[in-house]
Short mmCIF file of C-alpha atoms (C1' of nucleotides) in Angstrom, two decimals:
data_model
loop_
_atom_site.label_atom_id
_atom_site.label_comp_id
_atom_site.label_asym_id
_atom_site.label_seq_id
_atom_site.Cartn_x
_atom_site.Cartn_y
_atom_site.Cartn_z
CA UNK A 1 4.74 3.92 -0.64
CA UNK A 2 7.22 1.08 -0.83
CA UNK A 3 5.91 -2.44 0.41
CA UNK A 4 7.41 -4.31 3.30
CA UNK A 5 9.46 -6.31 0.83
CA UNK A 6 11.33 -3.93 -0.64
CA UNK A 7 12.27 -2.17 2.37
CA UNK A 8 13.84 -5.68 3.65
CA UNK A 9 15.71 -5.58 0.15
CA UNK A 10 16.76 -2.36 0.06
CA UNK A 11 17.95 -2.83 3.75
CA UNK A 12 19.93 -6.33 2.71
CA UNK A 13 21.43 -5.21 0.05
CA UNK A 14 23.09 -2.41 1.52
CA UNK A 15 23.98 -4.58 4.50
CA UNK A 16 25.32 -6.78 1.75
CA UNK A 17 27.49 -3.70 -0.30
CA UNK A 18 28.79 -2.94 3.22
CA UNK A 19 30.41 -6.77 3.27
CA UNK A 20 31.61 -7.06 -0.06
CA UNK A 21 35.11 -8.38 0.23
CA UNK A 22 33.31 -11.38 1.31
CA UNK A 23 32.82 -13.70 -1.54
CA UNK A 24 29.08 -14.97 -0.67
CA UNK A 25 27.04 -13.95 2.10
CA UNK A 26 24.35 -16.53 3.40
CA UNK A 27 20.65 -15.00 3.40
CA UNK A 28 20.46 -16.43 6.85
CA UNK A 29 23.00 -14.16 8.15
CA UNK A 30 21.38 -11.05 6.38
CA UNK A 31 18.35 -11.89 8.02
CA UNK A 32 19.97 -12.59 11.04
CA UNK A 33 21.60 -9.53 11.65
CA UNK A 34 19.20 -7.49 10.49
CA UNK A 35 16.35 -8.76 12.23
CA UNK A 36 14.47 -10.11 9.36
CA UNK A 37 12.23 -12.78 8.63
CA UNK A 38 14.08 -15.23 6.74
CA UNK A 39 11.65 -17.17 4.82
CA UNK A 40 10.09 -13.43 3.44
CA UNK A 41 13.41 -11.76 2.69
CA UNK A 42 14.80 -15.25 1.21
CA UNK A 43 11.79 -15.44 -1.26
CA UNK A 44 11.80 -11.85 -2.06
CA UNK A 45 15.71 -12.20 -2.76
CA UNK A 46 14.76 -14.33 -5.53
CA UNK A 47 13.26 -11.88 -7.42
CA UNK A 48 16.40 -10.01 -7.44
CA UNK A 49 18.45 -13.19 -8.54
CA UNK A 50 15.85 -13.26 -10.96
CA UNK A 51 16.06 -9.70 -12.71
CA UNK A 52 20.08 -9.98 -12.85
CA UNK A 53 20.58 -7.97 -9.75
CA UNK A 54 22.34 -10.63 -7.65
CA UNK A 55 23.58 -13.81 -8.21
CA UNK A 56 23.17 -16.76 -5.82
CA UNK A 57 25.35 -20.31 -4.75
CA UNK A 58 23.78 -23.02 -3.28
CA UNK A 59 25.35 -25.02 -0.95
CA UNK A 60 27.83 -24.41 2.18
CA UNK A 61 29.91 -21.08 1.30
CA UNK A 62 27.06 -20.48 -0.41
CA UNK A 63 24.78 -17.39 -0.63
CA UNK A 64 24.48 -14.05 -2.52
CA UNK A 65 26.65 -11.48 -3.92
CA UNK A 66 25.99 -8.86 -6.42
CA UNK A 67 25.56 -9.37 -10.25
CA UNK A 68 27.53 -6.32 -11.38
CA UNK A 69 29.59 -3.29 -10.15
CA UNK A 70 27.91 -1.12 -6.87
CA UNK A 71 27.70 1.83 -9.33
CA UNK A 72 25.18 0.46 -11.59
CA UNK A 73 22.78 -1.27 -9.08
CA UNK A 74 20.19 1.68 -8.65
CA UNK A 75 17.85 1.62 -5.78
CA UNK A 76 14.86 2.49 -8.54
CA UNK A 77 16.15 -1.46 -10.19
CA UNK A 78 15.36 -2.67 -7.05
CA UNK A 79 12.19 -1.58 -6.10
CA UNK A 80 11.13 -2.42 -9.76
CA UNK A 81 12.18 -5.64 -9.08
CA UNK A 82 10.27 -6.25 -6.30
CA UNK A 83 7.52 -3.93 -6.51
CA UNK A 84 6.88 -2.89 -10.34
CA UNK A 85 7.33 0.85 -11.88
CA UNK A 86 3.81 2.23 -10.99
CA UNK A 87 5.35 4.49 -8.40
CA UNK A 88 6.93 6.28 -11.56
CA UNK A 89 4.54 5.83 -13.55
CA UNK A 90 1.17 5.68 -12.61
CA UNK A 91 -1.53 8.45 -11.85
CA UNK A 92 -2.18 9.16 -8.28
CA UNK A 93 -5.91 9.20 -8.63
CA UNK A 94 -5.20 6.11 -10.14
CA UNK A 95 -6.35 6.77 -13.45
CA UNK A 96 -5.31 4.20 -16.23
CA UNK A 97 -5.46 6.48 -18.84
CA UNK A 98 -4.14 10.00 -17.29
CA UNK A 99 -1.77 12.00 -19.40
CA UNK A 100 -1.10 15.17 -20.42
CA UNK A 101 -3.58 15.74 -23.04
CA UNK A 102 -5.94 13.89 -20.61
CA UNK A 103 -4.83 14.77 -17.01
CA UNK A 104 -6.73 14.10 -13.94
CA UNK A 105 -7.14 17.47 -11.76
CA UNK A 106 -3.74 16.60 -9.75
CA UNK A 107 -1.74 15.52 -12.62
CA UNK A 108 -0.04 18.84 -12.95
CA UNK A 109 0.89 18.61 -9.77
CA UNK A 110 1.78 15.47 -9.47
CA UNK A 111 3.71 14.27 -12.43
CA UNK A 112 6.68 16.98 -10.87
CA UNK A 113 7.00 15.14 -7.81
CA UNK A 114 6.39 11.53 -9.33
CA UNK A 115 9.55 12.53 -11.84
CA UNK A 116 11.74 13.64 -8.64
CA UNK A 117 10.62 10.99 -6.51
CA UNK A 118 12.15 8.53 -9.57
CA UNK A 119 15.25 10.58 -9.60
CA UNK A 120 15.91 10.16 -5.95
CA UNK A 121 15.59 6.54 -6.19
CA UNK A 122 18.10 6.41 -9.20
CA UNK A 123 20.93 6.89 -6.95
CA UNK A 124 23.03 4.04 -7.29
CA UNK A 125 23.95 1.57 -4.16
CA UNK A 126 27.70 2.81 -4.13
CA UNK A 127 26.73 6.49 -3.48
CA UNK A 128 24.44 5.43 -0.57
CA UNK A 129 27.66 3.08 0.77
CA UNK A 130 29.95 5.84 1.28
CA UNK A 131 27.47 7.53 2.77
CA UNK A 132 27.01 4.81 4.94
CA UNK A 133 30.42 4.38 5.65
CA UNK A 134 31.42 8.51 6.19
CA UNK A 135 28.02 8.92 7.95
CA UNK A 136 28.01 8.72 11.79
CA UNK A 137 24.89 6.88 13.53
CA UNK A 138 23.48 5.39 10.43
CA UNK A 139 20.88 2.57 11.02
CA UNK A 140 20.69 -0.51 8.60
CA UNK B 1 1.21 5.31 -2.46
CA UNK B 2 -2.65 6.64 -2.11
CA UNK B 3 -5.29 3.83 -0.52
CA UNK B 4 -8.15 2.99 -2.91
CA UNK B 5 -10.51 4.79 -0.45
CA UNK B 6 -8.64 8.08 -0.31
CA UNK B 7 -8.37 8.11 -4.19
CA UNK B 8 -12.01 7.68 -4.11
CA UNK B 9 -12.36 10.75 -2.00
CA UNK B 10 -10.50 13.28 -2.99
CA UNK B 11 -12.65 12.35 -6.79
CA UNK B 12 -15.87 12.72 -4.52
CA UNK B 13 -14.58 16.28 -3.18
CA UNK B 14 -13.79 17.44 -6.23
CA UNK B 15 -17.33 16.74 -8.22
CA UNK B 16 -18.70 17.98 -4.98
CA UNK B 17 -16.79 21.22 -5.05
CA UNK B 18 -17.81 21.42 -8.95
CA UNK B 19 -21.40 21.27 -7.53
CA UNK B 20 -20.98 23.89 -4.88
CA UNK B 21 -24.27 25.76 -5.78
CA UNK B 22 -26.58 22.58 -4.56
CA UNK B 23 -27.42 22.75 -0.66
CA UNK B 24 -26.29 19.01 -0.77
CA UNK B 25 -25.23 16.40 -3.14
CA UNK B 26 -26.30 12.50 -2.39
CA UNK B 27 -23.20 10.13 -1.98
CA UNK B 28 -25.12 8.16 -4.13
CA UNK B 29 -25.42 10.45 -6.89
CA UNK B 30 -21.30 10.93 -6.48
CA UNK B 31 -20.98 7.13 -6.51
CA UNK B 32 -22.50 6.87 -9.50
CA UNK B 33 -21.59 9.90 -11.71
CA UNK B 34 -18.18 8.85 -10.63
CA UNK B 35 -18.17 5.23 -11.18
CA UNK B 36 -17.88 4.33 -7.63
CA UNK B 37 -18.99 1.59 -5.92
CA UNK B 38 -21.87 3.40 -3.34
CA UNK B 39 -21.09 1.20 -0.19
CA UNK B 40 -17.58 2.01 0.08
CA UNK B 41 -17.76 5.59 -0.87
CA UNK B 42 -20.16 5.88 1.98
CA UNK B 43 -18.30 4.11 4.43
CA UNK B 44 -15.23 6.36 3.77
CA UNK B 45 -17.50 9.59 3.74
CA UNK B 46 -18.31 9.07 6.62
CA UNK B 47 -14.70 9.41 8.09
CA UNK B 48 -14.61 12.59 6.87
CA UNK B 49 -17.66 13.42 8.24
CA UNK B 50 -16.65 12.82 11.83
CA UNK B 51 -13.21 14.74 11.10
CA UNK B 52 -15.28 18.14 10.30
CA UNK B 53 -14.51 18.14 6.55
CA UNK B 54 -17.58 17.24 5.62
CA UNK B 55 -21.12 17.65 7.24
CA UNK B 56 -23.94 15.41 6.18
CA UNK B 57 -27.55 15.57 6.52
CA UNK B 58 -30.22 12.28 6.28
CA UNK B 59 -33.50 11.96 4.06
CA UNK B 60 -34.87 12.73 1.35
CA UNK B 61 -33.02 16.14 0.30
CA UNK B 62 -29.94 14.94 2.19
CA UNK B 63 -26.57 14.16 1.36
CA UNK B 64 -23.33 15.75 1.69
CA UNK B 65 -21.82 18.66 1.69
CA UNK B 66 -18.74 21.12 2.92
CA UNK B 67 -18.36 21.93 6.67
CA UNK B 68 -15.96 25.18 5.57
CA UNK B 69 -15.24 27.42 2.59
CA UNK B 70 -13.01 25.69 -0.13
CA UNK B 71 -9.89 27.24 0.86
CA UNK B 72 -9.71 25.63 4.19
CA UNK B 73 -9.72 22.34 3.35
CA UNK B 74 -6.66 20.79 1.52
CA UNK B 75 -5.91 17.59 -0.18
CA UNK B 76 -3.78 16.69 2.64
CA UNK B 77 -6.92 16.79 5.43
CA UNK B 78 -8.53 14.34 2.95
CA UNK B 79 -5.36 12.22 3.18
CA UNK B 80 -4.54 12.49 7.10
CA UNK B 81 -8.14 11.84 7.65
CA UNK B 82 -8.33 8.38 5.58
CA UNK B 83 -5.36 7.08 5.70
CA UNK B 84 -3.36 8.62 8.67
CA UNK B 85 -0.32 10.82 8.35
CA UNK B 86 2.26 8.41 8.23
CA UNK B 87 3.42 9.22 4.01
CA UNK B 88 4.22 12.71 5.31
CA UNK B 89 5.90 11.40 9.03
CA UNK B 90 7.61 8.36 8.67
CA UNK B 91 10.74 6.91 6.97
CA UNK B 92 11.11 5.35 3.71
CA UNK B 93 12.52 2.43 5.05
CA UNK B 94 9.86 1.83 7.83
CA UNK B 95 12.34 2.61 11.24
CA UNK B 96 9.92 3.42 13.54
CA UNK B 97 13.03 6.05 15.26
CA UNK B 98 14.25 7.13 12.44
CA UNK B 99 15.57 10.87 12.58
CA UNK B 100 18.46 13.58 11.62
CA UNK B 101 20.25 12.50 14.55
CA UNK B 102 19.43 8.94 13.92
CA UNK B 103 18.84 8.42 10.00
CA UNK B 104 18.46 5.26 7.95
CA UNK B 105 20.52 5.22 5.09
CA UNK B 106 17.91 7.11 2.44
CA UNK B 107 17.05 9.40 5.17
CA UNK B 108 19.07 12.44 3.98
CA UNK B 109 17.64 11.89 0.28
CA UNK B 110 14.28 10.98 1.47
CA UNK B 111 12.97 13.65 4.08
CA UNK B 112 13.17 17.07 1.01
CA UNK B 113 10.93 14.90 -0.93
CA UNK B 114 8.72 13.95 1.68
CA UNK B 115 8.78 17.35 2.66
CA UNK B 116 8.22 18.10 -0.99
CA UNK B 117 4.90 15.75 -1.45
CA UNK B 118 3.51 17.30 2.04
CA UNK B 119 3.45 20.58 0.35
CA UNK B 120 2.02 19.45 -2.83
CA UNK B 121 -0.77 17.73 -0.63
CA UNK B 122 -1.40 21.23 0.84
CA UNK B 123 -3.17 22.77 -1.74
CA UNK B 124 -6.49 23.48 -1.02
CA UNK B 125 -9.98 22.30 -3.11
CA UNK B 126 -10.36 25.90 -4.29
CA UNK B 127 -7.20 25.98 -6.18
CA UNK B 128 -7.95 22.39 -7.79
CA UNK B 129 -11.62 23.43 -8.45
CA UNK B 130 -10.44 26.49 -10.65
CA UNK B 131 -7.50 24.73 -12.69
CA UNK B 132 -9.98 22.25 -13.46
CA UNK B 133 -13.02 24.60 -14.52
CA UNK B 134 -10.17 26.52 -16.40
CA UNK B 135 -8.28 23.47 -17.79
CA UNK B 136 -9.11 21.64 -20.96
CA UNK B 137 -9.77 17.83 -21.04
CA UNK B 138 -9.48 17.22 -16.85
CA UNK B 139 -11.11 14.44 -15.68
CA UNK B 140 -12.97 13.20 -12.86
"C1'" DA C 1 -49.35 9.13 10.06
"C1'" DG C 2 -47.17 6.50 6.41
"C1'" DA C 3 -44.14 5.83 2.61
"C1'" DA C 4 -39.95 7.00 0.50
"C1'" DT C 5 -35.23 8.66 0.69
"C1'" DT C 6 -30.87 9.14 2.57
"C1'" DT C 7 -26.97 8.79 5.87
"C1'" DA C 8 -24.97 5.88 10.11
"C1'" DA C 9 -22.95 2.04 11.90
"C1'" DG C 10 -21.43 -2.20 12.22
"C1'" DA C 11 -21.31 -7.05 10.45
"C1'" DT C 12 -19.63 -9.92 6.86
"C1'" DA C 13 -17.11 -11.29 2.73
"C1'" DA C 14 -13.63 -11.10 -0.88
"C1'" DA C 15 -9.15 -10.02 -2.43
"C1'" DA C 16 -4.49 -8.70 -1.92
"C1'" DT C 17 -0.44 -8.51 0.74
"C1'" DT C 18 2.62 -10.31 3.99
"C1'" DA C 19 4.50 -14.18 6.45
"C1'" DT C 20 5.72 -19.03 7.20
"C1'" DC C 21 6.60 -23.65 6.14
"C1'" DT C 22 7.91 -27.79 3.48
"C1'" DT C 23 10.33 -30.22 0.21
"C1'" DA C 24 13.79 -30.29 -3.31
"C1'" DA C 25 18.16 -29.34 -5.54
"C1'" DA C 26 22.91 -27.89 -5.51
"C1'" DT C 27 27.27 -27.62 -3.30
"C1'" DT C 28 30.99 -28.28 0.07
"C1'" DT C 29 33.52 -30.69 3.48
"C1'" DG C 30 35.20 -34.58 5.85
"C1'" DC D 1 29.95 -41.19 -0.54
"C1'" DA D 2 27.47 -39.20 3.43
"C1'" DA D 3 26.33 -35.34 6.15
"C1'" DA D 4 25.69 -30.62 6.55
"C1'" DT D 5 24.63 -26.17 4.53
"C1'" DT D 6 22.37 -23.15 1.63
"C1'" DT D 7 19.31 -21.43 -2.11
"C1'" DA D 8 14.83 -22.64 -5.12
"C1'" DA D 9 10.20 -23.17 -5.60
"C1'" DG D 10 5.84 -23.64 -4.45
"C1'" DA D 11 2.18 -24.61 -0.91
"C1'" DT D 12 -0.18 -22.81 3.02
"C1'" DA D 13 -1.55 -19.52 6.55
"C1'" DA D 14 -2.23 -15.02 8.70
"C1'" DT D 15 -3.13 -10.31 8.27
"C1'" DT D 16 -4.61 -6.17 6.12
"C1'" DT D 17 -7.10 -3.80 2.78
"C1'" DT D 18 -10.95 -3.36 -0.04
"C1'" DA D 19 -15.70 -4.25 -0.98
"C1'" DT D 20 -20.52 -5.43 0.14
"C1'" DC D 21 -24.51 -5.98 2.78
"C1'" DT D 22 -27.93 -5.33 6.51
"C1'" DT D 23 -30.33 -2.88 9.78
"C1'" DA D 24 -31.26 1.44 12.00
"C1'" DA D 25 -32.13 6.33 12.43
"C1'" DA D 26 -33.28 10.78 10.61
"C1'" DT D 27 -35.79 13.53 7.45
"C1'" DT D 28 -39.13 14.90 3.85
"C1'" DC D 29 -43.26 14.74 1.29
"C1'" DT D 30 -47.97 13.53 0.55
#
DNA sequence: AGAATTTAAGATAAAATTATCTTAAATTTG
DNA sequence: CAAATTTAAGATAATTTTATCTTAAATTCT
């Protein structure tokens, strides 16, 4: 469903919304404390600096911090980032060219889900924060 | 979301379950009135041969065909038995403990969708057979 | 019995994904 | 300015998934 790297990002970057008073936080410490490989999660971070999710400083001090305002980083923007959009919107038979004048025999079925599935993932990193934060025994 | 192999298979039941009338259907004919490359197709057949989905029988005259009625076998057997269970078991973030008691952050969003999917998965051949001899334009 | 057909099983290969490392560039601090 | 810290970028390696091939066994048909 989601790859590996995305799951590191989407685990970093609410580590990372949890600690933002801090100015920048290091990718080493991320990985650190969340018990991730920090080559992998440092190149897939990249991708994120890249698509104007987060925004990185080099040097000592230096590190990551977030591009714009909690509320309008959506978990669906990261997972895009990292992973594409065929989870909401390809066919699950894997048809290129499945539609709804041309469905495949699940598509009825499917498309539903696939549209849900999207909306779940639109939730923006804020919302999942307080959660977070009001939630008791919640894992990062 | 769906491995290559399962896609492949749950095509394969489906022209299969089209050709119901014929004591038993060739993987290779499948393979190629589906476009599918014969080696694999076989190869992943033959998992759901040993999982009682399928039953199979050698030579000339042989091929495949269903070990019980349509209705008792749903999308989701196909699934389980190719890829495993763990799309409809495990957590969207990849904690191998994660639980109500213990959730990730995404857990309370996640598990009704999961939940969700397993039940679309749970429709059985016969349903999917008559849509598609019903619908318009469905392909294989 | 012999030839042809078809699945069974496991070996091998190719491709994609995941993981790690190396070197470079930018920045801060003393 | 020099040393230390941290991201950037790309090379390399390991692992997993996907694909192919080879040989064997079962069955049918002549």
């Amino acid at each position: 469903m989601l790859s590996e790297s995305v799951k590191d990002c989407i685990r970093a970057l609410v580590y990372l919304a949890l600690n933002e008073d801090k100015k920048y936080l290091s990718v080493k410490e991320i990985a650190s404390n969340l018990n991730l490989p920090f080559f992998f999660l440092a190149k897939n971070i990249q991708k994120l600096v890249k698509d104007d999710i987060l925004e990185s400083y080099r040097g000592p001090k230096g590190g990551i911090t977030f591009k714009k305002p909690l509320e309008q980083i959506k978990i669906i923007d990261i997972v895009k980032s990292i992973d594409g959009d065929h989870l909401f919107r390809k066919c699950i038979l894997g048809f290129e060219e499945c539609s709804d004048e041309n469905p495949c025999a699940i598509h009825r079925k499917w498309v539903p889900e696939r549209e849900r599935i999207k909306n779940m993932f639109s939730c923006n990193l804020k919302e999942i924060v307080e959660e977070v934060k009001s939630g008791k025994n919640i894992k990062l």
